mmCIF file of C-alpha atoms in Angstrom:
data_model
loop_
_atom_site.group_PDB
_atom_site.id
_atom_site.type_symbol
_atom_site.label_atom_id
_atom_site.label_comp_id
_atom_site.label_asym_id
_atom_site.label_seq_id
_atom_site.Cartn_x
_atom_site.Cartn_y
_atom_site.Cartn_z
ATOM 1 C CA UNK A 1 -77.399 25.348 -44.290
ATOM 2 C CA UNK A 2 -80.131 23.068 -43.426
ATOM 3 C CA UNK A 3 -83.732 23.854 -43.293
ATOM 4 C CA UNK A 4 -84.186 25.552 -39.750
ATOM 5 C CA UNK A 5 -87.087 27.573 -38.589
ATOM 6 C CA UNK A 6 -87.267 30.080 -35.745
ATOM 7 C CA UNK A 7 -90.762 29.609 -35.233
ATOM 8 C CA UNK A 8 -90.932 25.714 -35.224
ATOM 9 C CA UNK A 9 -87.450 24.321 -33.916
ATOM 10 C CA UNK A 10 -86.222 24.198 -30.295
ATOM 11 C CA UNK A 11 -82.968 26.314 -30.110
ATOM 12 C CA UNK A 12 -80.951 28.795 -27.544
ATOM 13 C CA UNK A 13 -81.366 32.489 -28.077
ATOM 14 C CA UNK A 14 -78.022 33.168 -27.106
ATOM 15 C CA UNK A 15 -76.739 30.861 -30.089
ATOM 16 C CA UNK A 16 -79.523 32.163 -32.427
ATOM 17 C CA UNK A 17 -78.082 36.184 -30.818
ATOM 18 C CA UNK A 18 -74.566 34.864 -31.732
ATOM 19 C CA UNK A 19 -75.176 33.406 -35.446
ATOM 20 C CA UNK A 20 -77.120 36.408 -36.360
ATOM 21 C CA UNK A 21 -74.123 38.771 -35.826
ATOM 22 C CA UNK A 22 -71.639 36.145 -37.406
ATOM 23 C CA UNK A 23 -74.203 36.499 -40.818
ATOM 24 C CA UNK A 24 -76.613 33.808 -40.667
ATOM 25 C CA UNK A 25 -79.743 34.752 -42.332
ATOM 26 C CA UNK A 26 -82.192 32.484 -40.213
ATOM 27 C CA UNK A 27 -85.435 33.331 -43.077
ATOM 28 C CA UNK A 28 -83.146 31.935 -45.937
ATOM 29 C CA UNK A 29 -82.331 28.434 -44.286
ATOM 30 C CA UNK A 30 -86.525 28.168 -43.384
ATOM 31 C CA UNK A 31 -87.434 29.270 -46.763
ATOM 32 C CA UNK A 32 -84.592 27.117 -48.680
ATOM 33 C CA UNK A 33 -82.242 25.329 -46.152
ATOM 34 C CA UNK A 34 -81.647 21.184 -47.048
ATOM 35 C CA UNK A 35 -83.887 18.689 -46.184
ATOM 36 C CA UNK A 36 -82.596 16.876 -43.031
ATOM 37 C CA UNK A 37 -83.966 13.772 -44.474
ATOM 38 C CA UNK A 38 -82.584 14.463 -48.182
ATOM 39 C CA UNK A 39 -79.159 15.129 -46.307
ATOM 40 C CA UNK A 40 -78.617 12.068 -44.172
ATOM 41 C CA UNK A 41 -79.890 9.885 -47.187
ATOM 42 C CA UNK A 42 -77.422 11.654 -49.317
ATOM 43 C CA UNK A 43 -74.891 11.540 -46.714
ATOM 44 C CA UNK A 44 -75.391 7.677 -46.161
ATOM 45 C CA UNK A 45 -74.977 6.474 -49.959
ATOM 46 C CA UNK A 46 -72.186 8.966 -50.369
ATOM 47 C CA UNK A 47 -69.185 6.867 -49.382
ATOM 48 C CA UNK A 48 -67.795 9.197 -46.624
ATOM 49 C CA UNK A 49 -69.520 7.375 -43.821
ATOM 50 C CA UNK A 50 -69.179 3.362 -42.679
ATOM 51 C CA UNK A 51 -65.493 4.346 -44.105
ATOM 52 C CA UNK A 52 -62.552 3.442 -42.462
ATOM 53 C CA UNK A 53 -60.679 5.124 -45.235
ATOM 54 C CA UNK A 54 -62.033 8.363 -44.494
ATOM 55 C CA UNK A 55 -60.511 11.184 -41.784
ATOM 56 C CA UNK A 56 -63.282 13.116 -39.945
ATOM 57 C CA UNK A 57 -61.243 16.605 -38.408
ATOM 58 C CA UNK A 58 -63.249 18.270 -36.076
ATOM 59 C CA UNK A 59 -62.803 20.485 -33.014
ATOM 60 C CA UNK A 60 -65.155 20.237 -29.611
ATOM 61 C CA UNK A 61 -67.491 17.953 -31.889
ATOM 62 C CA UNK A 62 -69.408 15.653 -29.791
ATOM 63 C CA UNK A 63 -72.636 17.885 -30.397
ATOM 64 C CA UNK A 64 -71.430 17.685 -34.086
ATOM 65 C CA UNK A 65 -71.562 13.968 -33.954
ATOM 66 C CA UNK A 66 -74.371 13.170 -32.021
ATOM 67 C CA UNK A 67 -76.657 15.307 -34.321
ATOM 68 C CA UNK A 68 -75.428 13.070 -37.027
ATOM 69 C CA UNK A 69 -75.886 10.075 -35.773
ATOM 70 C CA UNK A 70 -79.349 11.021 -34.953
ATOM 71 C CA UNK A 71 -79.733 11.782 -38.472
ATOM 72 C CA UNK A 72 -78.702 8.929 -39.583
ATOM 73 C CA UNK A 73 -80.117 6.577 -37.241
ATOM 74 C CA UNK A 74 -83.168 8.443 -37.380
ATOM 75 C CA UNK A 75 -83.441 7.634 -34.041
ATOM 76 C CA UNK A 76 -83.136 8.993 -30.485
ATOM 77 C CA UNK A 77 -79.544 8.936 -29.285
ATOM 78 C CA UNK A 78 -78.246 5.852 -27.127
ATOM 79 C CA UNK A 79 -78.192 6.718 -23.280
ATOM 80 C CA UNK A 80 -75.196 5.036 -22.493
ATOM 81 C CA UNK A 81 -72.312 6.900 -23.262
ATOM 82 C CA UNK A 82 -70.403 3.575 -24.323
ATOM 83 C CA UNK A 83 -73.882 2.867 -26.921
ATOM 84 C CA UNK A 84 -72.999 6.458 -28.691
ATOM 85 C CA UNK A 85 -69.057 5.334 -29.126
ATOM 86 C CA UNK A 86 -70.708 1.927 -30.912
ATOM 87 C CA UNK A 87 -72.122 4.516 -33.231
ATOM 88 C CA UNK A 88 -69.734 7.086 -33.751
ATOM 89 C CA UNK A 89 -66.776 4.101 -34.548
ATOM 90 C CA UNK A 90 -69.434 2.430 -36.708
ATOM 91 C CA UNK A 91 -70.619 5.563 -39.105
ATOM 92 C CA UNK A 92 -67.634 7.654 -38.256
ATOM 93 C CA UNK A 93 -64.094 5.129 -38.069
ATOM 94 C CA UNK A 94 -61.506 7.847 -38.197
ATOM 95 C CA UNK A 95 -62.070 10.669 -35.967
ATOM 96 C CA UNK A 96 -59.745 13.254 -34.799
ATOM 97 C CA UNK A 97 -61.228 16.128 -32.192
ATOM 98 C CA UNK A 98 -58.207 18.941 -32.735
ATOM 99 C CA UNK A 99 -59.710 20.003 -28.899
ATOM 100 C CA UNK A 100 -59.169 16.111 -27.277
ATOM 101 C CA UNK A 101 -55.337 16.434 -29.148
ATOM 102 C CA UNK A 102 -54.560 20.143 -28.004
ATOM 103 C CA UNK A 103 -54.700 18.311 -24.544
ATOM 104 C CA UNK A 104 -51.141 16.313 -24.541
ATOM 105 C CA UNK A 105 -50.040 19.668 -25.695
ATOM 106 C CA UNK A 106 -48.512 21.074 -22.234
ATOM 107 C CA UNK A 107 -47.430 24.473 -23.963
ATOM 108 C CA UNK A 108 -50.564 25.696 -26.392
ATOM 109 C CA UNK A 109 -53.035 27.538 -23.633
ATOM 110 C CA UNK A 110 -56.299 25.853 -23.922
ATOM 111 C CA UNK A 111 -59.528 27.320 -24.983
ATOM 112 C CA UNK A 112 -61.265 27.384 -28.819
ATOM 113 C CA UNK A 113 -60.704 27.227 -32.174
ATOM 114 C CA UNK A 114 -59.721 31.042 -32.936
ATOM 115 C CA UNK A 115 -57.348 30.954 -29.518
ATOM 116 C CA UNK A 116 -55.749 27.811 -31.142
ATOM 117 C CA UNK A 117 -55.217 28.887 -34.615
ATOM 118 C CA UNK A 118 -53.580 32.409 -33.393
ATOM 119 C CA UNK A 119 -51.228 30.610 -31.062
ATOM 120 C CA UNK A 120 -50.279 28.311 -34.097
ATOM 121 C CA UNK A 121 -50.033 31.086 -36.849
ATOM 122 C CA UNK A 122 -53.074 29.894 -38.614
ATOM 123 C CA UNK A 123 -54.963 32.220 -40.573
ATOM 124 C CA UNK A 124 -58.669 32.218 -40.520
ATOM 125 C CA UNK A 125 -60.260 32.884 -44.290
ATOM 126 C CA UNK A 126 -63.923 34.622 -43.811
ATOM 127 C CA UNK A 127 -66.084 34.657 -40.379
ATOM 128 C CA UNK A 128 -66.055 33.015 -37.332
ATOM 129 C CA UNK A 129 -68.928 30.454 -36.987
ATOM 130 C CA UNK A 130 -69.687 30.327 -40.796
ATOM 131 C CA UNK A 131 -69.762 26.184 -41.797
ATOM 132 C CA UNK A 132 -66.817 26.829 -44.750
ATOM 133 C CA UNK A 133 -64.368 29.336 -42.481
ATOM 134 C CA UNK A 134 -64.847 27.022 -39.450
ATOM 135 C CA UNK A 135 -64.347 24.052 -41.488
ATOM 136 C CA UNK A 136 -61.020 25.479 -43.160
ATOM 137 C CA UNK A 137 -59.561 26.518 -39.984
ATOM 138 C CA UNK A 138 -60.375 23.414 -38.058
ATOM 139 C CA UNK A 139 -58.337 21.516 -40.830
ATOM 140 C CA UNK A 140 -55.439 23.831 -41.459
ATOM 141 C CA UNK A 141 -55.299 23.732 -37.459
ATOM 142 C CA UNK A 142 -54.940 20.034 -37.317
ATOM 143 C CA UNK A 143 -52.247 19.753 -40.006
ATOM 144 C CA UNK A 144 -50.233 22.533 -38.151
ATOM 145 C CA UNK A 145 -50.675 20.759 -34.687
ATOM 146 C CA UNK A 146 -49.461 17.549 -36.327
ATOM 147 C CA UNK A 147 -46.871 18.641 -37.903
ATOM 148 C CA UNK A 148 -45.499 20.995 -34.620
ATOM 149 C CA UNK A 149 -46.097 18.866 -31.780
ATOM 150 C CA UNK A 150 -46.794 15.217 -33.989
ATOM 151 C CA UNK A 151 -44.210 15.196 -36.099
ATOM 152 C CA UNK A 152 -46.658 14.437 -38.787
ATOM 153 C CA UNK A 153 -47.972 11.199 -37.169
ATOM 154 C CA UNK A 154 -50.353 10.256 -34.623
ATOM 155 C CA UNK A 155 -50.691 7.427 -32.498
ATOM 156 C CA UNK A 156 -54.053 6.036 -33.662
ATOM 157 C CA UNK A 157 -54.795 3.533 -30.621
ATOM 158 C CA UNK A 158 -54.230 7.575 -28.348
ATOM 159 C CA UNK A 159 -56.162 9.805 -30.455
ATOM 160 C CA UNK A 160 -58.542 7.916 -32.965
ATOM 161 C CA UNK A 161 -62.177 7.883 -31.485
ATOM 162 C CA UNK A 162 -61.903 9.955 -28.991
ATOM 163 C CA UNK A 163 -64.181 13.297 -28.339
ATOM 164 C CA UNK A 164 -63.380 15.941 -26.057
ATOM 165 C CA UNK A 165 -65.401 16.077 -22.523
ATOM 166 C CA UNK A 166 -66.583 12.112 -23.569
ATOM 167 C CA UNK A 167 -65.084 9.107 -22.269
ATOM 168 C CA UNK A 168 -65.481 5.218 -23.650
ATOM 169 C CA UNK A 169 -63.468 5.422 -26.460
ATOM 170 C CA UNK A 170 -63.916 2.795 -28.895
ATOM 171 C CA UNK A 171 -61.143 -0.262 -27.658
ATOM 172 C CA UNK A 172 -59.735 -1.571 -30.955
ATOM 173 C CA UNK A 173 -56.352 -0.432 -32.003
ATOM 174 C CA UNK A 174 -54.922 0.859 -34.613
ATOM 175 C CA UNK A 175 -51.732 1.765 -36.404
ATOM 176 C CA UNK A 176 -50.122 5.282 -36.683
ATOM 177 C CA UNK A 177 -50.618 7.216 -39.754
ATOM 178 C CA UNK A 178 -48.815 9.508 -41.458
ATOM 179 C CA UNK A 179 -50.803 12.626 -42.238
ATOM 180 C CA UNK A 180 -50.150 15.554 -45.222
ATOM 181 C CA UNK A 181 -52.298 18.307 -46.039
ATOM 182 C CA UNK A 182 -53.883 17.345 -48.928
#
């Protein structure tokens, strides 16, 4: 829901085409969307970032990530692939992309989020590409993959760090943890 105009931000019309049908109202986030600024300063002193002790669940994400580390850093993204892993371990320690573990997964058919959550018997609540209904399924997804394929724990030092279609993984290792849906 941040502040986004049509007229004065780059975008694809294709995504713009697709959002509009899923029920984004594009005049409501120019006319009273979030600060960027306000956000990432909020973000920052909130305690959910620089936090080791916090989970990030995501799905496909490394768009997702770099656009908050550019918030954050307020500044350009790093060209080197390894330079962006720096980042993403430093502001974001615990991060699990549902897409990077659906991969050691030899009998789940690849492809997104809604293919996923059918083939696990995870119902979505509200519409596809809305920020809460995404959000919901991309966690309910995770805790069912864990708990299916996982046996409810994951070997951090395989699947902590890593981003689907990015290599350079952060190298330190950690221990397994044992995950339940809150």
């Amino acid at each position: 829901n941040f502040k986004f105009s049509l007229k004065e931000d780059m975008y694809a019309q294709d995504s713009i085409d697709l959002l509009t049908h899923s029920g984004i109202n594009f005049e409501a986030h120019n006319d009273r969307g979030i600060d960027l600024a306000h956000f990432a300063e909020l973000l920052m002193s909130s305690g959910v970032v620089l936090n080791s002790d916090v989970g990030w669940i995501s799905f496909h994400s490394g768009y997702d990530f770099g656009y908050l580390i550019n918030l954050l850093t307020c500044q350009d993204l790093p060209q080197a692939e390894s330079e962006f892993f720096d980042l993403l371990h430093t502001y974001f320690p615990c991060v699990y992309d549902v897409k990077y573990l659906v991969e050691c997964c030899d009998s789940l058919k690849k492809g997104g989020l809604n293919q996923l959550a059918e083939d696990l018997h995870v119902e979505r609540i509200g519409p596809m590409h809305q920020a809460g209904s995404d959000s919901l399924l991309t966690c309910q997804t995770f805790f069912k993959l864990i708990r299916t394929f996982f046996e409810n724990k994951l070997d951090e030092e395989k699947f902590c760090g890593y981003l689907y279609g990015l290599s350079d993984p952060p190298p330190d290792v950690r221990g397994d943890r044992t995950y339940s849906q809150f």
